[in-house]
Every structure is written in C-alpha cells, then in structure tokens.
Coordinates of C-alpha atoms in Angstrom, one line a residue:
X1 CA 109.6 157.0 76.4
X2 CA 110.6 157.0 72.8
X3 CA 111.7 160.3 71.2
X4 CA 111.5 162.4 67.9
X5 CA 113.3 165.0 65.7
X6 CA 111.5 168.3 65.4
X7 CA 111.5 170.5 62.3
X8 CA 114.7 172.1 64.0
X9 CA 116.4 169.5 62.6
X10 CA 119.3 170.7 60.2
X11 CA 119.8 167.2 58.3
X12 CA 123.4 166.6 59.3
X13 CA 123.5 162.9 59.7
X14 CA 125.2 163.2 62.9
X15 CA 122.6 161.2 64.7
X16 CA 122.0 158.2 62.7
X17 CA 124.8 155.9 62.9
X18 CA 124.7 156.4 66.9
X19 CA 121.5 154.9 67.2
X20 CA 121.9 151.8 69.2
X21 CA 118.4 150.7 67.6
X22 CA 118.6 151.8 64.1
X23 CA 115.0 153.5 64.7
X24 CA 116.4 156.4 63.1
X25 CA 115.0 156.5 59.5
X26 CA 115.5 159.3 56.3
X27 CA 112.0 158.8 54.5
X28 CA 112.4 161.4 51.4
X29 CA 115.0 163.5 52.7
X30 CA 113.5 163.9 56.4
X31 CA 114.5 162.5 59.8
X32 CA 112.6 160.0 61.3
X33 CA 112.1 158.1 64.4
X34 CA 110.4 155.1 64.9
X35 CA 108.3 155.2 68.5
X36 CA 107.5 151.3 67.8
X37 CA 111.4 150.3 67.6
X38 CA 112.8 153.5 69.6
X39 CA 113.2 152.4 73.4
X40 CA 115.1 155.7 74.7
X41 CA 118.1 154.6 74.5
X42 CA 118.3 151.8 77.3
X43 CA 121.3 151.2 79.0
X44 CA 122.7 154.8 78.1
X45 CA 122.5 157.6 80.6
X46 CA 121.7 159.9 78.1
X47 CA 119.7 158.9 74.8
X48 CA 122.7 158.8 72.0
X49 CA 120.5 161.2 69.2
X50 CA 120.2 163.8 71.8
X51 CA 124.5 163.9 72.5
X52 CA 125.2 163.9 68.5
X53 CA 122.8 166.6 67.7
X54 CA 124.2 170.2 67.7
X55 CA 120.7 171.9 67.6
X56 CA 118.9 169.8 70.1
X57 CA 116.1 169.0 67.5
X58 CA 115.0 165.1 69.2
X59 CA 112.5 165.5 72.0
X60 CA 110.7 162.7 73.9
X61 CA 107.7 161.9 71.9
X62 CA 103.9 162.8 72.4
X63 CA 101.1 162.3 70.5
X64 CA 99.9 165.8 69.0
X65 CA 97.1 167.4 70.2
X66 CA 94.9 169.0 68.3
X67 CA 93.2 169.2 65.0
X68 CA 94.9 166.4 62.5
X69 CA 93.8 164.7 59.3
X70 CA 91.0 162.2 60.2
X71 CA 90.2 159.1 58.2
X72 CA 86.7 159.3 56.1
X73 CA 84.0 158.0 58.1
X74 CA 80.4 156.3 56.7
X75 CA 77.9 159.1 57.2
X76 CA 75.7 157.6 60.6
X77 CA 71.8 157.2 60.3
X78 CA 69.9 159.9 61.7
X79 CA 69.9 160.8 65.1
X80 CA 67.3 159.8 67.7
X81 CA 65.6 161.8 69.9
X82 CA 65.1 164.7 67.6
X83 CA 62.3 166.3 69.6
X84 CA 65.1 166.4 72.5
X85 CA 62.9 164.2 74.7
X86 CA 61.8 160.5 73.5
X87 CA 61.9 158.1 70.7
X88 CA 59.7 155.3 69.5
X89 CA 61.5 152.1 69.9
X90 CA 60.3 148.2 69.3
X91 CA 58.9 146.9 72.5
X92 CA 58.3 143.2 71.7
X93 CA 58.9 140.4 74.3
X94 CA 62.3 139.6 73.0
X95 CA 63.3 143.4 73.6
X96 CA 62.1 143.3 77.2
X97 CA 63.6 140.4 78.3
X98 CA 67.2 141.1 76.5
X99 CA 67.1 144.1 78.5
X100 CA 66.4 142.5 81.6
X101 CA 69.3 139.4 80.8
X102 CA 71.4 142.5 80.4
X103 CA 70.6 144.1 83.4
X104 CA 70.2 141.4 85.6
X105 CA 72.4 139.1 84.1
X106 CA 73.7 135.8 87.5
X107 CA 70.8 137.1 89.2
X108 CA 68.9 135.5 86.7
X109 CA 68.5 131.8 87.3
X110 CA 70.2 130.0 84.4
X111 CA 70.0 126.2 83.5
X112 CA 71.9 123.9 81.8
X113 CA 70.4 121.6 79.1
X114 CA 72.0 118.0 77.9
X115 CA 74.6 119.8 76.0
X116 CA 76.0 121.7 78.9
X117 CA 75.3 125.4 77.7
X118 CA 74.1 127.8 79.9
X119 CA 70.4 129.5 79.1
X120 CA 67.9 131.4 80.7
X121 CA 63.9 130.8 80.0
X122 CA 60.4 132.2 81.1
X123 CA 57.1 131.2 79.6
X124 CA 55.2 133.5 77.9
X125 CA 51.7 134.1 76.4
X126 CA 50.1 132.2 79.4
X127 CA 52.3 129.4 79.2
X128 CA 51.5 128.9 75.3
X129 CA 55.0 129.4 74.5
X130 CA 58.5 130.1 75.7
X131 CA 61.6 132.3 75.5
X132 CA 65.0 131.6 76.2
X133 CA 68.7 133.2 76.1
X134 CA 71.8 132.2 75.6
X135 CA 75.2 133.9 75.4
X136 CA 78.3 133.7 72.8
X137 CA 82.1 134.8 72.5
X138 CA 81.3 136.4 68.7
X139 CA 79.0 139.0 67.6
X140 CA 78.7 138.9 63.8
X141 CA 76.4 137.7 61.9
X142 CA 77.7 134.1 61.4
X143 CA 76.1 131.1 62.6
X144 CA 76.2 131.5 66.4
X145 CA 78.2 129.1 69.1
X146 CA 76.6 129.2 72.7
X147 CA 79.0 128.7 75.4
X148 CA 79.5 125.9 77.7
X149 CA 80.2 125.6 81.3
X150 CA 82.9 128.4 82.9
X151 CA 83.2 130.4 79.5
X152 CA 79.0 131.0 79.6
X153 CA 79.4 131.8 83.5
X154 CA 82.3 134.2 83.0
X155 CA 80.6 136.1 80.1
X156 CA 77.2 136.4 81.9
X157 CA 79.5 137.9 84.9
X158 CA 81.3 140.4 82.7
X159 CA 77.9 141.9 81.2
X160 CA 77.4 145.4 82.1
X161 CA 74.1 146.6 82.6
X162 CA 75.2 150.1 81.1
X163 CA 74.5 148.0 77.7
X164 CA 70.7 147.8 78.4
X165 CA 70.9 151.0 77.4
X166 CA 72.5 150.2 73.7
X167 CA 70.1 147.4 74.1
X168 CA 67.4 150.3 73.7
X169 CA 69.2 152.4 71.3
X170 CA 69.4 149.4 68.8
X171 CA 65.2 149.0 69.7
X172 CA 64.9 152.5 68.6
X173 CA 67.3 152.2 65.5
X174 CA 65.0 149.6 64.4
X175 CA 61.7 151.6 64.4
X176 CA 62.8 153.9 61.9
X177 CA 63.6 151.4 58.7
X178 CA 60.7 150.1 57.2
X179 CA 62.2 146.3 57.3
X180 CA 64.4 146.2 60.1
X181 CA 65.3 142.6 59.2
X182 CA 66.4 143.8 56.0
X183 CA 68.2 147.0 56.8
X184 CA 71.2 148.0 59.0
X185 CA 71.2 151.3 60.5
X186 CA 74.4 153.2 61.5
X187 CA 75.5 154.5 64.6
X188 CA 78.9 156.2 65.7
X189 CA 80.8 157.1 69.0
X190 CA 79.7 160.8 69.2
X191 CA 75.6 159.6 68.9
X192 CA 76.3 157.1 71.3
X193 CA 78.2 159.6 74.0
X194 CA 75.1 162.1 73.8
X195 CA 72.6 159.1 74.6
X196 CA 73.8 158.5 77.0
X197 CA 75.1 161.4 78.7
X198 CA 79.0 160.6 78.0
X199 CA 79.7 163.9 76.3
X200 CA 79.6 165.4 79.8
X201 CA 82.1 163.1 81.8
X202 CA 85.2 165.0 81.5
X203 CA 86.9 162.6 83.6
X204 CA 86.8 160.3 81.2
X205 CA 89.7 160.7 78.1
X206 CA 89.0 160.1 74.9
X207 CA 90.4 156.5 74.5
X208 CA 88.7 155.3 77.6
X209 CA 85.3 156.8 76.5
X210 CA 86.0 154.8 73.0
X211 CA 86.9 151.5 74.7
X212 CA 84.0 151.8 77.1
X213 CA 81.9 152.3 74.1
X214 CA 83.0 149.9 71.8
X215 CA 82.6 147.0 74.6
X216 CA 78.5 148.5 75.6
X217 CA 77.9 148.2 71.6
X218 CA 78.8 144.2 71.7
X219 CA 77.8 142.8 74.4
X220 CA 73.9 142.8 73.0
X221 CA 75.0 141.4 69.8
X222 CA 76.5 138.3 72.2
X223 CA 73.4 136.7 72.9
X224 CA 71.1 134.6 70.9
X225 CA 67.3 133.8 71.6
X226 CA 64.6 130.7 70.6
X227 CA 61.2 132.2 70.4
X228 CA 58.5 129.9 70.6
X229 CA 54.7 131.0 70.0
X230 CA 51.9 129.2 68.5
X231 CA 49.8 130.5 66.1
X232 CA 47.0 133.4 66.4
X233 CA 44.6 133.8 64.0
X234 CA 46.1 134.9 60.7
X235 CA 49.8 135.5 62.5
X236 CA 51.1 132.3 61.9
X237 CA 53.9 130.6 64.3
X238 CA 57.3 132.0 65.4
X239 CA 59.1 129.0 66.3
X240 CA 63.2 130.8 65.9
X241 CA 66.0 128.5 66.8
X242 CA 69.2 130.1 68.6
X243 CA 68.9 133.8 66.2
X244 CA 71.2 136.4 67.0
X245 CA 68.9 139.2 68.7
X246 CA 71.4 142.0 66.8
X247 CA 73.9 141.6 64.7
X248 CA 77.3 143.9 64.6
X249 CA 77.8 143.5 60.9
X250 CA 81.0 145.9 60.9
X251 CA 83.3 147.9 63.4
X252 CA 84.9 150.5 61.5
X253 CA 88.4 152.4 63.3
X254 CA 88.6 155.7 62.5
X255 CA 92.5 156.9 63.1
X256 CA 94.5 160.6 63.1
X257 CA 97.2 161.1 61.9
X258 CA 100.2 163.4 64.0
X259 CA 103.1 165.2 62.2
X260 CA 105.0 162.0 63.3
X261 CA 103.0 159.7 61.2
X262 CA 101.7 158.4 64.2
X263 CA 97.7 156.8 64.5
X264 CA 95.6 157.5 67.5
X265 CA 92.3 156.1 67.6
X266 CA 89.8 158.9 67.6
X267 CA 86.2 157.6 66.1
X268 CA 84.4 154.6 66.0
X269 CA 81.4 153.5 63.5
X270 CA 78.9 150.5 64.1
X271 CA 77.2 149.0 61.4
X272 CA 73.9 147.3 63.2
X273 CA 70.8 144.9 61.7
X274 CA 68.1 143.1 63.6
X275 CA 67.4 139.6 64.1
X276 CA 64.9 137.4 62.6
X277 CA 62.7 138.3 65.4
X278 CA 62.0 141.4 63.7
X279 CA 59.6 140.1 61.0
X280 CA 57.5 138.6 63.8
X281 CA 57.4 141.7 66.0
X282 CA 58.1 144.7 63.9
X283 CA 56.5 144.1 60.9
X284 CA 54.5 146.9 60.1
X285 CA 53.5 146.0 56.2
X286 CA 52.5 142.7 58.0
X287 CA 50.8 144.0 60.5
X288 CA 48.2 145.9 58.3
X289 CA 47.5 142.8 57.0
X290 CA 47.3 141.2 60.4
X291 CA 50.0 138.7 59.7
X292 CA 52.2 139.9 62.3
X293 CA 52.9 142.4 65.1
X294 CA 54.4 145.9 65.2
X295 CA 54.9 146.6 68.6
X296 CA 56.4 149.4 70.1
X297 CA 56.7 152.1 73.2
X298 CA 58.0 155.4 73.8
X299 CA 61.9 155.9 74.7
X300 CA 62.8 158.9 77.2
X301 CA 66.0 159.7 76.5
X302 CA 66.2 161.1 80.4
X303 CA 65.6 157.3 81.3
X304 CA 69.4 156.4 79.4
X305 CA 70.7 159.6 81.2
X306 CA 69.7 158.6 84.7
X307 CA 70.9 154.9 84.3
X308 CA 74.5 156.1 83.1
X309 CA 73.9 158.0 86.4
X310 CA 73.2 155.7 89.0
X311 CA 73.8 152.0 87.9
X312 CA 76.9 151.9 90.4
X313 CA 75.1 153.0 93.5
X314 CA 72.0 152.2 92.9
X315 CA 72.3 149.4 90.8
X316 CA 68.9 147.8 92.0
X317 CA 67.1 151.6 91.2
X318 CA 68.4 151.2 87.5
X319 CA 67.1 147.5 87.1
X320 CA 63.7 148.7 88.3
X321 CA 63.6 151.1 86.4
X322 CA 64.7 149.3 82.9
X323 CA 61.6 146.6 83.8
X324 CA 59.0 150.2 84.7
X325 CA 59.8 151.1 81.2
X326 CA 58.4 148.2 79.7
X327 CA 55.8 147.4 82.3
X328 CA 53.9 150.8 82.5
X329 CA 54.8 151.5 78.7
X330 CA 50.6 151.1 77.7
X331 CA 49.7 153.9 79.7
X332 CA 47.6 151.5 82.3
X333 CA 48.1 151.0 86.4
X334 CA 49.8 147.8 86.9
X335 CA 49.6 146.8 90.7
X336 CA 53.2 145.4 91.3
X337 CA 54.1 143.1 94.3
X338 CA 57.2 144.1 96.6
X339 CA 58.4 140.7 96.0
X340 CA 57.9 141.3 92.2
X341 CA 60.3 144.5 92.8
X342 CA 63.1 142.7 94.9
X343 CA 63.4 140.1 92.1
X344 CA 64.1 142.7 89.6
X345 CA 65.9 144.6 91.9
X346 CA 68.3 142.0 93.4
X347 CA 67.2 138.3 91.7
X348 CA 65.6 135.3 92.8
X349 CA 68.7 133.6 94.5
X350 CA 69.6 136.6 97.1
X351 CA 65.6 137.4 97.7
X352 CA 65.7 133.2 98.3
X353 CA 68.5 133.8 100.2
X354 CA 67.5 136.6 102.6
X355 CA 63.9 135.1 103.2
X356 CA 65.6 131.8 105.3
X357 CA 68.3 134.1 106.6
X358 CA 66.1 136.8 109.1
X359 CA 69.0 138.7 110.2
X360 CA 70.3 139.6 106.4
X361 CA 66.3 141.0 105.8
X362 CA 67.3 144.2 107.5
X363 CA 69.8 145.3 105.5
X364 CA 67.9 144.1 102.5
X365 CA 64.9 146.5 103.5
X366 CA 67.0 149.6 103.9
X367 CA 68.4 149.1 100.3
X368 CA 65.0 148.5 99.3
X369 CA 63.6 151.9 100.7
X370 CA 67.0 154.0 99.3
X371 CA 66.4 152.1 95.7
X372 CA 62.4 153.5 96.3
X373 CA 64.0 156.5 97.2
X374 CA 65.8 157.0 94.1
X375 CA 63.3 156.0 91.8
X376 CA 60.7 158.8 93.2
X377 CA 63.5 161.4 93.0
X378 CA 64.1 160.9 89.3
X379 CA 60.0 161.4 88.7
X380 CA 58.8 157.4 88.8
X381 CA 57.2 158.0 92.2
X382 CA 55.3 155.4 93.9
X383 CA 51.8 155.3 94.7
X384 CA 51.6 152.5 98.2
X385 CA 48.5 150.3 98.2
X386 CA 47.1 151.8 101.2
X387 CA 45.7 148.5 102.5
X388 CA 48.7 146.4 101.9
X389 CA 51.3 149.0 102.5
X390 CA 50.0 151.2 104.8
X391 CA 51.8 154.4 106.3
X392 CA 53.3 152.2 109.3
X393 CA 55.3 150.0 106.9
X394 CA 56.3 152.6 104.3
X395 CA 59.7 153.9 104.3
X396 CA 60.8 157.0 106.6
X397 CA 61.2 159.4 103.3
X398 CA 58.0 158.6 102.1
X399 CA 56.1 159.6 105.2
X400 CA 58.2 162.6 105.0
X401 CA 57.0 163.9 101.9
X402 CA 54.2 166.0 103.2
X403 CA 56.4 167.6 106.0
X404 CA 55.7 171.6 105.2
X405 CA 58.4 173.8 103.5
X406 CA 57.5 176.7 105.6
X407 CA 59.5 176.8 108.9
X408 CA 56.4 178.1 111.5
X409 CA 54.2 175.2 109.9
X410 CA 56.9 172.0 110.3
X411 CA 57.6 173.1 113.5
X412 CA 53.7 172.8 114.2
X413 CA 53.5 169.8 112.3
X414 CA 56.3 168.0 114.2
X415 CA 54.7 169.1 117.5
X416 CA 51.2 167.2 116.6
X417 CA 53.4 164.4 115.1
X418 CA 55.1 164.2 118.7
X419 CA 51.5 164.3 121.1
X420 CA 50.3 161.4 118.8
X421 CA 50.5 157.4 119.7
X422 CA 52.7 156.7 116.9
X423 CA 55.0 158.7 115.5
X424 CA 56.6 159.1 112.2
X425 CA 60.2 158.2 113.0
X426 CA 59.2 155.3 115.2
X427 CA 60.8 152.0 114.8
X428 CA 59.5 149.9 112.3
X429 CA 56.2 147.3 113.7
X430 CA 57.3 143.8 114.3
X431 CA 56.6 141.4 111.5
X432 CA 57.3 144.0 109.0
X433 CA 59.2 141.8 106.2
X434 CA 56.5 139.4 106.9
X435 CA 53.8 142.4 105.9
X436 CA 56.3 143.2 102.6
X437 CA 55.8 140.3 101.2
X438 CA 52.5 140.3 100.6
X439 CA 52.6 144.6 100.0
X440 CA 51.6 145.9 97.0
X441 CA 51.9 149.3 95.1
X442 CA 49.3 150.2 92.8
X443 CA 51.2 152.4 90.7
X444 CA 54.1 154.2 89.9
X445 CA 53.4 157.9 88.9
X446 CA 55.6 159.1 85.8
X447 CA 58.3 161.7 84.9
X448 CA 56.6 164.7 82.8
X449 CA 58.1 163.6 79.4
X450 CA 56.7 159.8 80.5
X451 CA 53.1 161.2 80.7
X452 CA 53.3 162.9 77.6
X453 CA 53.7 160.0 75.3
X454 CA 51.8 157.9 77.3
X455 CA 48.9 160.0 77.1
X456 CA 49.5 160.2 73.0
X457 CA 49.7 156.2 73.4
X458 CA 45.9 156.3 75.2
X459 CA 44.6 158.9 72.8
X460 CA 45.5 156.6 69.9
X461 CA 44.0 153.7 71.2
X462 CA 40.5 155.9 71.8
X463 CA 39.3 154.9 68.2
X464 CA 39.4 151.3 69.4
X465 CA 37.7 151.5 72.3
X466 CA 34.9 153.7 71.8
X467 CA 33.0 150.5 70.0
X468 CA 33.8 148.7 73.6
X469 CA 32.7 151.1 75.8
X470 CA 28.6 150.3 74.9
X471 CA 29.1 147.1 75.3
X472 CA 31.6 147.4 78.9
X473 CA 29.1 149.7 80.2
X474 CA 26.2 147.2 79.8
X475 CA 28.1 144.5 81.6
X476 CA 29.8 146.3 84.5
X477 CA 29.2 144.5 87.9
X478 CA 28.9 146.8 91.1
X479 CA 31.1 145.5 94.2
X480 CA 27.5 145.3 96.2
X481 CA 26.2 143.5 93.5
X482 CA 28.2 140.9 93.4
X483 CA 28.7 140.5 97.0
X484 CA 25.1 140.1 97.3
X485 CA 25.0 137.4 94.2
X486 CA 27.8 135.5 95.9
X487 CA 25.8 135.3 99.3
X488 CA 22.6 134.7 97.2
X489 CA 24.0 131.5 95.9
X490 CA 25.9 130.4 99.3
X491 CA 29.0 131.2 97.7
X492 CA 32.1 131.6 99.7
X493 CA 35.1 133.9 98.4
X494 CA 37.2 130.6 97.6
X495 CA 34.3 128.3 96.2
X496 CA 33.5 131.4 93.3
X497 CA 37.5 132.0 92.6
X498 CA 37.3 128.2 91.8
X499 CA 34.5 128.6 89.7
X500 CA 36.1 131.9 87.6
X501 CA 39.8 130.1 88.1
X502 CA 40.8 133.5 89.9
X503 CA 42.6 133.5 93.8
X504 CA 40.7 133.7 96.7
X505 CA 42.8 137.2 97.1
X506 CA 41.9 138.7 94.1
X507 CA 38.0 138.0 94.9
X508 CA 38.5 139.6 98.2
X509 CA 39.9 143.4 96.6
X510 CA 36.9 143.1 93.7
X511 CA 34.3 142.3 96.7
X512 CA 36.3 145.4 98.9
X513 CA 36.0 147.7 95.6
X514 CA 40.2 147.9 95.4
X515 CA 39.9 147.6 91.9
X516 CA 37.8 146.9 89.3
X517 CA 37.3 143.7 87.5
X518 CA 38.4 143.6 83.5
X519 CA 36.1 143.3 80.7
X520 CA 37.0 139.6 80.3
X521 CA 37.1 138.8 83.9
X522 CA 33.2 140.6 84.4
X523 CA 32.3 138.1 81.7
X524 CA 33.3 135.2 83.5
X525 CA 32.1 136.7 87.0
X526 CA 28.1 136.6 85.5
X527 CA 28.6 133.0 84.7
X528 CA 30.0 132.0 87.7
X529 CA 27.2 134.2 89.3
X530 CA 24.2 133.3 86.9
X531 CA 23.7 137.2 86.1
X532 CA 22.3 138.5 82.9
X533 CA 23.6 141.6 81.9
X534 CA 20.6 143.5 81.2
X535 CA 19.9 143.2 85.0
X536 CA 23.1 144.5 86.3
X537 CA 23.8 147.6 88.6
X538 CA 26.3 150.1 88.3
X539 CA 29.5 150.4 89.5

C-alpha cells in the first residue's frame, strides 16, 4: 500500500533523499507522495519516510471519503417516470425484438450467412417482410462492423439481460424529443440507479455500481438491425441496411478530487440518439400525415424494478415478462400457447431438447410452474384456458389459490378436498407434457399500474371504433349459426378452415363459442358460408 504525508508535516527534508523510489515530490513548497510510483517501500522492513520523520506525518494512503470537488457534469434530460408509475416509450417491432435478443440472447437460434457473421431473423408483417440482428465490438456512431465466427458467439454469451431494461429506458428517452432521429437525450448514473432499483443495493459500492452501469448502457448500442417492409399505402418502404438501433455518441467520466490530488471515479454521463429506425416508427409529424408510424406503449417502472429483482433466479420469469410487456401492451386478450411461453422462457434449442429427452421434461415443468409462480406474485396472474389447461394439469400453487384464510374454513375445506376422487395434491395425470403442449392460457391479468394505462390506451382508441361498431354489430355470426350453416352445406370443420384458410382447431373453439371470431375473420366466415349479413343472428 502506498503512503502519504499529512498536514503534520513540518517541511524538514529529512524524508526525501531516503526514498528508495524518489516518489517523494515538493510541488510549491508542500510534500508530496506519488501513490502511482510509491510501492511502500519493498524490500525494507519498515517504509524509509516513516524512520526519517520526527513527527510521524506519512501514513498508508486512502482515498478520502467524503464531500470533494467534483468535475462539472452536462445537465441530464429530464427524468422519466415523473408520475412515479409509468412512461410512454416507442414500442415498434425493432424495440420488441432488441429486447427480446437482449434477453434471450444463445437461446435464440442464430445463423450464419456467406460472410460468416452471426445474425438472428424472424419474418414479420405476415411474411411481407423481415428483421434481423446482428452484434458488434463498438458502440458509436461510426459505420458498424458485425462480428464473425467465435468473437459474435462470445459477445452474444456475455449479453446481460439486465440491459433490456436500458434497452427500455432508451425507448422511453425517445418518446419525449420530437425527432428522435435527430436529437440525443441525456442520461446519467444516478437516473439510471433509481430505474432500476440500484439506489437501494447497499451491497453494492460505488465503483461497482458505476462499472455495472456503464457495461448495461452499451451493450444495446452493440447491435445493428436490417428492417425490411414493403410499402403501405402512403408509408412508403423501410428497407435499413445493418443501422445501429442506438447510438452512444459520448461517455463522459466524471472524477473527485482528494486532498492528495488523487481521482476517483464518482459520476458517469451518456450521451444517446436513435437509429434510423426512428423516422419509420416514431415519427409523429409523419404520422399525421400518414407517412409513417408513431407507435408506442406504456412503461411501468415496477416492471424494471422487478427484473433487477429476479433475473438471476428466475431468469425465465423476467424473459416472460419483457415479451408480456409488449404482447398485452394494446390492452386486448391474447391467448398464448404453453409452448409459445417455454420458447421465451428457455429458447427453442433446450424446449427441442427436452421434447426427445422424456426424462429432462420433469424438471423442465417444475421450473415452468415456479416461473408461473413468480409472474402471478408480482401482479401478471394467469388466467388457464379451462378446456386446454384444466384444474388437473395446472400447477399445485394455482389450485391453491382459493384455499380460505380463515383457519375453521381450510380445515373444512381440506376435509371435503380429502373425501373427493381426486385430490388437489395428487400426482400429476399421465400424459401431462403431452396435454402442455397443446395448453393454452387466455390471458394474463395485469398489475394495478398496468390496468391503468391500458385502460387510457382503450379509451383513446373509443373515437375509432365507435364508426366500426354499426357496422361489427350487423355482421356478427352466432356460434349456432354457423354451426348450423356449416351442416347446411355438408361442411365438415376441416373442409370450411380450408375454404377461410383458418386451422381445423381454431374452427372447433369458434363452433364451441371459446372465443369469438374477428371483424375480418366474420367477413370471410359469410363467404365461406354464403351468408348475407342482413340475415344473421346474434351472438
């Protein structure tokens, strides 16, 4: 450990021709030691400034705690999340699946093309166009380099899925400049550690919280996306070539200063502008004018609390619940397959995996059920499609749900439980992965601050659909009714999901009254059927 000279010091040179180092510097009439040269004296049993000085003024050195004088820093942009609850942030496909990349990352299947770099792709739109990913060692705004081979593979590894969360923060960034293509936005270290809950760790110091910080702020800015989308109407094409999603424009160190002259790193500052993708998706002069989008959701800023919470032991929880933000983010039900889930959850190679391997399914399932677990403790509580995912399959915690509070009335309850056939904490039926796969969950009820804004989100699209509902109304098909058409016409199930280019499944839950059809899809179940609309029934 190097040492200093304290302000007992009494400036009588007796210490500076002993030092075997020469870190012992006189800078304007005051005694100075170098930590960076000063190595304590090695090879001495007693440091050599300490024997020579007859006041004892050199101590072993330590950085000063404290208040010190602190570099200027670049005033940030205004917080988020000003109403303490949620944010507006841009919820465009390129946002979605950035976050899933960065929360999923090699569960993700990734090809190689011709040139050997690594990419990931889905189809979008219907299969009209396409969207793909790939990563790179910089993050500025020069022209970006993917990586090849074992660098791409090593980088995808060393994502951490805590930077979905960034990922969001940037989305939310964005939403408040007019031109987000155009404009940076600022962010610093103490934002950052109250998004996401960071200002509450106090195991974590100072540095480590900064080093943590400054590597969850990059990785986003690492990966670079082709859009391709033909064009609708008056929004012309977005065909974008290997664009930088986000770029990190400037890193700015801010440093304080001990009695020593010593630095410490104590602040950090993040200069931040969208990608291209931006003037396609968030766009909202062009978007009056119906040129281009402007799409956005709601942000709960409990959502960025509870990942930072339980992404190491439940990281499949957290990746469901990244992908529930986006899927549920209109406000409607969206039925969900179990399979759907585990790919999130886990990815398509270890769901692959376990399906040829019976005796890994077990464990599989019981990490399933805790992840479900999780995700209904933290308010996104899941609503089992009684017909596909009936009581018998469901896990043990959500059969115990409805278990009384009071003690006179469990006890009663566990006695009936006990005289019945099958009981709650029976074993699990036989064939139950089988019975998973093809599960379903209609919906997942939302947190309080979810329901808020996506009730705001329904009441704003009222206006819209007021001139729809006439018109809905006058075309809605009863299940009878087209049961009885069907049969009319000597239909079967599979011969009219040919005819509307539906599955034979999906005809089956209209016909059963599981759900109702779409506006769209009634339309094309009266030409398959040969119905007018002024002579249907009601639903």
């Amino acid at each position: 450990m190097p040492y200093a000279i304290t302000k007992r010091c009494i400036q009588c040179d007796n210490c500076l021709p002993h030092c075997p180092k020469g870190a012992i510097q006189v800078i304007d009439g005051d005694y100075w030691i170098d930590p960076t040269v000063c190595n304590d004296c090695e090879g001495y049993m007693t440091p050599q400034c300490v024997l020579s000085c007859p006041v004892d003024s050199p101590i072993p050195y330590q950085a000063k705690k404290g208040r010190c004088k602190i570099d200027a820093k670049t005033v940030a942009s205004p917080k988020l999340f000003t109403n303490g609850n949620s944010h507006p942030f841009a919820s465009a496909i390129v946002i979605w699946e950035l976050c899933n990349v960065l929360a999923q990352r090699q569960s993700l299947v990734w090809d190689m093309d011709a040139e050997g770099e690594l990419y990931y792709q889905r189809q979008i739109n219907g299969g009209k166009g396409a969207i793909a990913f790939r990563v790179t060692d910089s993050v500025d705004s020069t022209a970006a380099v993917a990586l090849k081979g074992a660098e791409a593979v090593s980088a995808i590894e060393n994502f951490d899925l805590r930077s979905a969360c960034l990922h969001l923060i940037y989305a939310a960034y964005a939403t408040n400049l007019e031109q987000p293509w155009a404009e940076e936005f600022i962010i610093n270290d103490k934002q950052i550690e109250d998004y996401l809950g960071l200002d509450k760790r106090k195991d974590l110091n100072k540095s480590t919280k900064l080093a943590l910080i400054k590597e969850l702020v990059q990785q986003p800015c690492q990966l670079i996306a082709s859009i391709n989308l033909p064009a609708k109407g008056k929004i012309q094409e977005v065909k974008l070539e290997n664009s930088r999603v986000w770029h990190l424009l400037e890193i700015q160190h801010h440093f304080q200063e001990d009695d020593l002259g010593c630095k410490h790193l104590v602040g950090l500052t993040f200069k931040i502008q969208a990608g291209e993708w931006a003037q396609y998706f968030l766009n909202r002069q062009a978007c009056k004018e119906r040129k281009a989008f402007y799409q956005y959701g709601t942000l709960p800023k409990v959502l960025l609390n509870t990942v930072m919470s339980i992404w190491q032991q439940h990281e499949g929880a957290a990746r469901m619940m990244l992908w529930l933000l986006f899927k549920t983010k209109m406000g409607k039900e969206q039925r969900v397959t179990i399979p759907t889930l585990m790919r999130v959850a886990y990815g398509e190679v270890k769901l692959s995996h376990v399906a040829l391997q019976p005796e890994h399914r077990q464990r599989l399932l019981r990490i399933f059920e805790s992840d479900l677990e999780v995700l209904h403790h933290y308010g996104l509580k899941p609503i089992f499609d009684p017909v596909t995912y009936p009581e018998e399959i469901q896990p043990l915690w959500a059969k115990l749900v409805n278990i009384p509070e009071d003690a006179e009335a469990a006890l009663e309850f566990w006695i009936d439980d006990g005289s019945n056939s099958k009981r709650l904490t029976d074993a699990a039926p036989r064939g139950k992965w089988t019975r998973l796969m093809n599960a379903r969950i209609l919906d997942f009820e939302m947190p309080s601050d979810w329901k808020k804004q996506l009730s705001k989100s329904k009441q704003k699209k009222s206006r819209t659909t007021k001139s729809k509902t006439q018109m809905k109304q006058q075309i809605v098909l009863s299940t009878e009714y087209i049961l009885e058409a069907r049969k009319k016409l000597g239909l079967s199930q599979r011969d009219l999901a040919q005819l509307t280019g539906k599955s034979q499944s999906w005809i089956r839950d209209i016909e059963n009254g599981r759900f109702q059809a779409k506006l769209e899809d009634q339309i094309l179940l009266r030409k398959a059927l040969g119905i007018n609309s002024n002579s249907v029934g009601g639903s």
